[in-house]
mmCIF file of C-alpha atoms in Angstrom:
data_model
loop_
_atom_site.group_PDB
_atom_site.id
_atom_site.type_symbol
_atom_site.label_atom_id
_atom_site.label_comp_id
_atom_site.label_asym_id
_atom_site.label_seq_id
_atom_site.Cartn_x
_atom_site.Cartn_y
_atom_site.Cartn_z
ATOM 1 C CA THR A 1271 0.080 0.100 0.060
ATOM 2 C CA GLN A 1272 1.353 3.238 -1.154
ATOM 3 C CA LEU A 1273 1.053 6.124 1.520
ATOM 4 C CA LEU A 1274 1.549 9.813 1.261
ATOM 5 C CA GLU A 1275 2.583 11.962 4.577
ATOM 6 C CA GLN A 1276 1.354 15.379 4.199
ATOM 7 C CA SER A 1277 2.598 18.104 6.655
ATOM 8 C CA PRO A 1278 1.387 20.148 8.410
ATOM 9 C CA GLN A 1279 -2.222 18.949 8.644
ATOM 10 C CA PHE A 1280 -3.361 22.241 9.836
ATOM 11 C CA LEU A 1281 -1.855 26.129 8.963
ATOM 12 C CA SER A 1282 -3.216 29.107 10.217
ATOM 13 C CA ILE A 1283 -1.229 32.220 8.917
ATOM 14 C CA GLN A 1284 -1.130 36.133 8.441
ATOM 15 C CA GLU A 1285 -1.929 37.720 4.691
ATOM 16 C CA GLY A 1286 1.572 38.161 3.221
ATOM 17 C CA GLU A 1287 3.370 35.364 5.022
ATOM 18 C CA ASN A 1288 5.020 32.600 3.256
ATOM 19 C CA LEU A 1289 4.322 28.915 3.439
ATOM 20 C CA THR A 1290 5.423 25.460 2.458
ATOM 21 C CA VAL A 1291 3.322 22.050 2.520
ATOM 22 C CA TYR A 1292 5.065 18.987 2.217
ATOM 23 C CA CYS A 1293 4.088 15.489 0.825
ATOM 24 C CA ASN A 1294 6.540 12.570 1.623
ATOM 25 C CA SER A 1295 6.616 8.998 0.481
ATOM 26 C CA SER A 1296 8.555 5.592 0.751
ATOM 27 C CA SER A 1297 7.151 4.904 -2.553
ATOM 28 C CA VAL A 1298 7.931 5.979 -6.210
ATOM 29 C CA PHE A 1299 4.934 7.829 -7.964
ATOM 30 C CA SER A 1300 4.754 7.980 -11.853
ATOM 31 C CA SER A 1301 2.970 11.615 -11.159
ATOM 32 C CA LEU A 1302 2.119 13.860 -8.358
ATOM 33 C CA GLN A 1303 -0.831 16.208 -8.408
ATOM 34 C CA TRP A 1304 -1.723 18.962 -6.194
ATOM 35 C CA TYR A 1305 -5.490 19.904 -5.645
ATOM 36 C CA ARG A 1306 -7.270 22.854 -3.930
ATOM 37 C CA GLN A 1307 -10.768 22.075 -2.644
ATOM 38 C CA GLU A 1308 -13.258 24.314 -1.210
ATOM 39 C CA PRO A 1309 -15.912 23.314 1.350
ATOM 40 C CA GLY A 1310 -18.906 21.455 -0.199
ATOM 41 C CA GLU A 1311 -17.066 21.018 -3.447
ATOM 42 C CA GLY A 1312 -14.779 18.522 -5.433
ATOM 43 C CA PRO A 1313 -11.048 19.032 -5.632
ATOM 44 C CA VAL A 1314 -9.549 21.282 -8.328
ATOM 45 C CA LEU A 1315 -6.337 20.325 -10.112
ATOM 46 C CA LEU A 1316 -3.623 22.726 -9.335
ATOM 47 C CA VAL A 1317 -0.644 20.962 -11.097
ATOM 48 C CA THR A 1318 0.734 17.650 -12.061
ATOM 49 C CA VAL A 1319 4.392 17.168 -11.899
ATOM 50 C CA VAL A 1320 5.828 14.216 -13.614
ATOM 51 C CA THR A 1321 9.748 14.436 -13.895
ATOM 52 C CA GLY A 1322 12.118 13.824 -11.077
ATOM 53 C CA GLY A 1323 13.419 17.386 -9.848
ATOM 54 C CA GLU A 1324 10.669 19.145 -11.661
ATOM 55 C CA VAL A 1325 9.670 22.814 -10.428
ATOM 56 C CA LYS A 1326 6.370 24.363 -11.723
ATOM 57 C CA LYS A 1327 5.072 27.602 -10.990
ATOM 58 C CA LEU A 1328 1.624 28.996 -10.963
ATOM 59 C CA LYS A 1329 1.809 32.599 -10.167
ATOM 60 C CA ARG A 1330 2.795 32.870 -6.335
ATOM 61 C CA LEU A 1331 2.441 29.115 -5.950
ATOM 62 C CA THR A 1332 5.802 26.696 -6.833
ATOM 63 C CA PHE A 1333 5.534 22.997 -6.929
ATOM 64 C CA GLN A 1334 8.592 20.756 -6.526
ATOM 65 C CA PHE A 1335 9.033 16.959 -7.361
ATOM 66 C CA GLY A 1336 11.656 15.148 -5.830
ATOM 67 C CA ASP A 1337 14.603 13.610 -7.624
ATOM 68 C CA ALA A 1338 13.263 10.278 -6.706
ATOM 69 C CA ARG A 1339 9.806 11.107 -7.414
ATOM 70 C CA LYS A 1340 8.903 9.964 -3.556
ATOM 71 C CA ASP A 1341 8.023 13.445 -2.405
ATOM 72 C CA SER A 1342 6.931 17.052 -3.094
ATOM 73 C CA SER A 1343 6.361 20.442 -1.866
ATOM 74 C CA LEU A 1344 4.163 23.321 -2.483
ATOM 75 C CA HIS A 1345 5.392 26.731 -1.356
ATOM 76 C CA ILE A 1346 2.876 29.681 -1.503
ATOM 77 C CA THR A 1347 4.469 33.224 -1.340
ATOM 78 C CA ALA A 1348 2.568 36.184 -0.018
ATOM 79 C CA ALA A 1349 -0.465 34.081 0.993
ATOM 80 C CA GLN A 1350 -3.665 36.029 0.498
ATOM 81 C CA PRO A 1351 -6.904 35.241 2.220
ATOM 82 C CA GLY A 1352 -8.256 33.878 -1.195
ATOM 83 C CA ASP A 1353 -5.762 31.138 -0.839
ATOM 84 C CA THR A 1354 -7.570 29.738 2.037
ATOM 85 C CA GLY A 1355 -8.773 25.937 1.867
ATOM 86 C CA LEU A 1356 -7.872 22.439 1.826
ATOM 87 C CA TYR A 1357 -4.587 21.609 -0.322
ATOM 88 C CA LEU A 1358 -4.173 17.900 -1.264
ATOM 89 C CA CYS A 1359 -1.462 15.977 -2.645
ATOM 90 C CA ALA A 1360 -1.841 13.005 -4.553
ATOM 91 C CA GLY A 1361 0.254 10.428 -6.183
ATOM 92 C CA ALA A 1362 -0.657 8.215 -9.090
ATOM 93 C CA ALA A 1363 0.923 4.612 -9.547
ATOM 94 C CA GLY A 1364 1.505 3.253 -12.675
ATOM 95 C CA GLY A 1365 -1.215 1.076 -14.726
ATOM 96 C CA SER A 1366 0.439 -2.058 -14.229
ATOM 97 C CA GLY A 1367 -0.469 -4.633 -11.692
ATOM 98 C CA GLY A 1368 -4.022 -3.807 -11.822
ATOM 99 C CA SER A 1369 -3.437 -0.731 -10.077
ATOM 100 C CA ASN A 1370 -6.019 1.296 -12.502
ATOM 101 C CA TYR A 1371 -3.987 4.368 -12.010
ATOM 102 C CA LYS A 1372 -5.370 4.727 -8.422
ATOM 103 C CA LEU A 1373 -4.380 7.960 -6.760
ATOM 104 C CA THR A 1374 -3.204 7.840 -3.210
ATOM 105 C CA PHE A 1375 -4.101 11.102 -1.415
ATOM 106 C CA GLY A 1376 -2.286 12.590 1.404
ATOM 107 C CA LYS A 1377 -4.258 13.560 4.581
ATOM 108 C CA GLY A 1378 -4.460 17.369 3.333
ATOM 109 C CA THR A 1379 -3.500 20.522 4.685
ATOM 110 C CA LEU A 1380 -6.434 23.059 5.930
ATOM 111 C CA LEU A 1381 -4.900 26.366 5.300
ATOM 112 C CA THR A 1382 -6.332 29.707 6.876
ATOM 113 C CA VAL A 1383 -4.858 32.799 5.689
ATOM 114 C CA ASN A 1384 -6.118 35.721 7.927
ATOM 115 C CA PRO A 1385 -6.660 39.206 6.690
ATOM 116 C CA GLY B 363 -13.626 20.223 -21.132
ATOM 117 C CA ALA B 364 -13.378 16.864 -19.251
ATOM 118 C CA VAL B 365 -16.393 17.553 -17.205
ATOM 119 C CA VAL B 366 -17.728 15.018 -14.800
ATOM 120 C CA SER B 367 -21.382 16.106 -13.299
ATOM 121 C CA GLN B 368 -22.374 14.517 -10.136
ATOM 122 C CA HIS B 369 -26.033 14.682 -8.956
ATOM 123 C CA PRO B 370 -27.375 14.977 -6.766
ATOM 124 C CA SER B 371 -25.294 17.930 -4.786
ATOM 125 C CA TRP B 372 -26.765 17.088 -1.675
ATOM 126 C CA VAL B 373 -29.366 14.535 0.073
ATOM 127 C CA ILE B 374 -30.961 14.196 3.167
ATOM 128 C CA CYS B 375 -32.647 10.392 3.724
ATOM 129 C CA LYS B 376 -34.272 8.407 6.437
ATOM 130 C CA SER B 377 -31.971 5.488 7.959
ATOM 131 C CA GLY B 378 -32.901 2.495 6.498
ATOM 132 C CA THR B 379 -33.379 3.843 2.884
ATOM 133 C CA SER B 380 -31.272 3.649 -0.128
ATOM 134 C CA VAL B 381 -29.811 6.575 -1.884
ATOM 135 C CA LYS B 382 -28.393 6.790 -5.367
ATOM 136 C CA ILE B 383 -25.525 9.028 -6.568
ATOM 137 C CA GLU B 384 -24.920 9.378 -10.316
ATOM 138 C CA CYS B 385 -21.851 10.306 -11.976
ATOM 139 C CA ARG B 386 -21.819 11.499 -15.692
ATOM 140 C CA SER B 387 -19.035 12.213 -17.905
ATOM 141 C CA LEU B 388 -20.191 15.105 -20.112
ATOM 142 C CA ASP B 389 -17.739 15.268 -23.032
ATOM 143 C CA PHE B 390 -15.573 12.481 -22.797
ATOM 144 C CA GLN B 391 -15.648 8.543 -21.891
ATOM 145 C CA ALA B 392 -14.774 7.500 -18.885
ATOM 146 C CA THR B 393 -13.814 3.680 -18.836
ATOM 147 C CA THR B 394 -12.752 3.882 -15.166
ATOM 148 C CA MET B 395 -14.346 5.839 -12.262
ATOM 149 C CA PHE B 396 -13.185 6.111 -8.765
ATOM 150 C CA TRP B 397 -15.307 6.696 -5.835
ATOM 151 C CA TYR B 398 -14.499 8.415 -2.909
ATOM 152 C CA ARG B 399 -15.835 9.174 0.834
ATOM 153 C CA GLN B 400 -14.780 12.272 2.708
ATOM 154 C CA PHE B 401 -15.201 13.335 6.085
ATOM 155 C CA PRO B 402 -15.103 17.176 7.358
ATOM 156 C CA LYS B 403 -11.531 18.513 7.350
ATOM 157 C CA GLN B 404 -10.148 15.256 6.190
ATOM 158 C CA SER B 405 -8.853 13.825 3.004
ATOM 159 C CA LEU B 406 -10.473 11.713 0.437
ATOM 160 C CA MET B 407 -10.688 8.139 1.115
ATOM 161 C CA LEU B 408 -10.889 5.865 -1.995
ATOM 162 C CA MET B 409 -13.865 3.405 -1.670
ATOM 163 C CA ALA B 410 -13.867 1.569 -5.115
ATOM 164 C CA THR B 411 -12.718 1.506 -8.611
ATOM 165 C CA SER B 412 -15.325 0.928 -11.206
ATOM 166 C CA ASN B 413 -14.819 -0.241 -14.832
ATOM 167 C CA GLU B 414 -17.199 -0.120 -17.414
ATOM 168 C CA GLY B 415 -18.834 -3.485 -18.062
ATOM 169 C CA SER B 416 -17.026 -5.275 -15.212
ATOM 170 C CA LYS B 417 -17.433 -5.424 -11.527
ATOM 171 C CA ALA B 418 -16.277 -2.679 -9.359
ATOM 172 C CA THR B 419 -13.176 -3.300 -7.005
ATOM 173 C CA TYR B 420 -13.654 -2.308 -3.670
ATOM 174 C CA GLU B 421 -11.090 -1.004 -1.170
ATOM 175 C CA GLN B 422 -10.420 -3.245 2.020
ATOM 176 C CA GLY B 423 -13.106 -2.581 4.597
ATOM 177 C CA VAL B 424 -15.831 -0.989 2.128
ATOM 178 C CA GLU B 425 -18.469 -3.159 2.365
ATOM 179 C CA LYS B 426 -19.598 -4.052 -1.411
ATOM 180 C CA ASP B 427 -23.214 -5.177 -0.635
ATOM 181 C CA LYS B 428 -23.750 -1.815 1.085
ATOM 182 C CA PHE B 429 -21.994 0.439 -1.649
ATOM 183 C CA LEU B 430 -23.380 -0.561 -4.751
ATOM 184 C CA ILE B 431 -21.569 0.564 -8.093
ATOM 185 C CA ASN B 432 -22.778 0.262 -11.247
ATOM 186 C CA HIS B 433 -20.850 1.253 -14.354
ATOM 187 C CA ALA B 434 -23.092 0.057 -17.266
ATOM 188 C CA SER B 435 -21.782 2.734 -19.902
ATOM 189 C CA LEU B 436 -18.762 4.934 -20.670
ATOM 190 C CA THR B 437 -20.550 7.892 -19.510
ATOM 191 C CA LEU B 438 -22.440 6.999 -16.397
ATOM 192 C CA SER B 439 -21.534 5.498 -12.992
ATOM 193 C CA THR B 440 -23.744 5.371 -9.997
ATOM 194 C CA LEU B 441 -23.096 4.657 -6.428
ATOM 195 C CA THR B 442 -26.168 3.392 -4.455
ATOM 196 C CA VAL B 443 -25.715 3.466 -0.480
ATOM 197 C CA THR B 444 -28.225 0.654 0.639
ATOM 198 C CA SER B 445 -29.957 0.716 3.822
ATOM 199 C CA ALA B 446 -28.214 3.972 4.794
ATOM 200 C CA HIS B 447 -27.592 4.783 8.507
ATOM 201 C CA PRO B 448 -26.317 8.008 10.164
ATOM 202 C CA GLU B 449 -22.713 6.631 10.131
ATOM 203 C CA ASP B 450 -22.951 6.723 6.233
ATOM 204 C CA SER B 451 -23.265 10.404 6.361
ATOM 205 C CA SER B 452 -20.394 11.965 4.478
ATOM 206 C CA PHE B 453 -19.408 13.773 1.369
ATOM 207 C CA TYR B 454 -18.966 11.423 -1.650
ATOM 208 C CA ILE B 455 -17.084 12.382 -4.663
ATOM 209 C CA CYS B 456 -16.463 10.652 -7.955
ATOM 210 C CA SER B 457 -13.509 10.761 -10.194
ATOM 211 C CA ALA B 458 -12.456 10.050 -13.416
ATOM 212 C CA ARG B 459 -9.224 9.385 -15.224
ATOM 213 C CA ILE B 460 -8.392 10.917 -18.501
ATOM 214 C CA GLN B 461 -5.617 9.308 -20.290
ATOM 215 C CA ALA B 462 -2.708 11.865 -20.624
ATOM 216 C CA ARG B 463 -4.457 14.572 -19.041
ATOM 217 C CA GLY B 464 -4.822 13.511 -15.528
ATOM 218 C CA TYR B 465 -8.205 13.250 -13.357
ATOM 219 C CA THR B 466 -11.331 15.167 -13.095
ATOM 220 C CA PHE B 467 -13.785 15.124 -9.956
ATOM 221 C CA GLY B 468 -17.384 15.467 -9.526
ATOM 222 C CA SER B 469 -18.541 18.126 -7.425
ATOM 223 C CA GLY B 470 -19.306 16.065 -4.715
ATOM 224 C CA THR B 471 -22.759 14.906 -2.924
ATOM 225 C CA ARG B 472 -23.301 15.699 0.766
ATOM 226 C CA LEU B 473 -25.356 12.995 2.227
ATOM 227 C CA THR B 474 -27.113 13.185 5.552
ATOM 228 C CA VAL B 475 -28.957 10.108 7.003
ATOM 229 C CA VAL B 476 -31.419 10.895 9.884
#
């Protein structure tokens, strides 16, 4: 069973601060996705990283995939109240062995950015 | 593109009754659909994987006779919670994998059993 350890689980910061969320695993993933979820809605994809060492930027969000494709981080610069939400990392296994490309989700990081 | 439409968005039912949740892929064919359950402020827990035209594969600890999954067509998968009880109250979400593009999620169904 593949596990993704996501930390921190809860984070409350002031507007303008920076933060980093981590996802770590002992397993290798073919790809890793980051999602943001609002209450009462489904997760919305932020980014997919596929290549070891890959770095992707989405405005104030920077995503990194570890060289060994076992870990990833999300860094938010100058957080704003609109960034408040549940952030989820999810790793995808390959399609072999009957895994059907199942996603393994981390426990999530509930971020609150106070004005 | 690649939208999964999930209905209903919320439902309240009496204990002992059954509830059906539908997920439709609107502009693509979903060979595989994943069903998740999510408790407040927690992550998504995979319940089962459904493949069109075959029996669903359930995760360990998920009762297949209680959570009936039907994936009879490439555009529709349903989850029926049978004989629902208050402990089944949760947020249920479906997801489809789109080859070479990733995953798309439904908007979720809030089930409350009273």
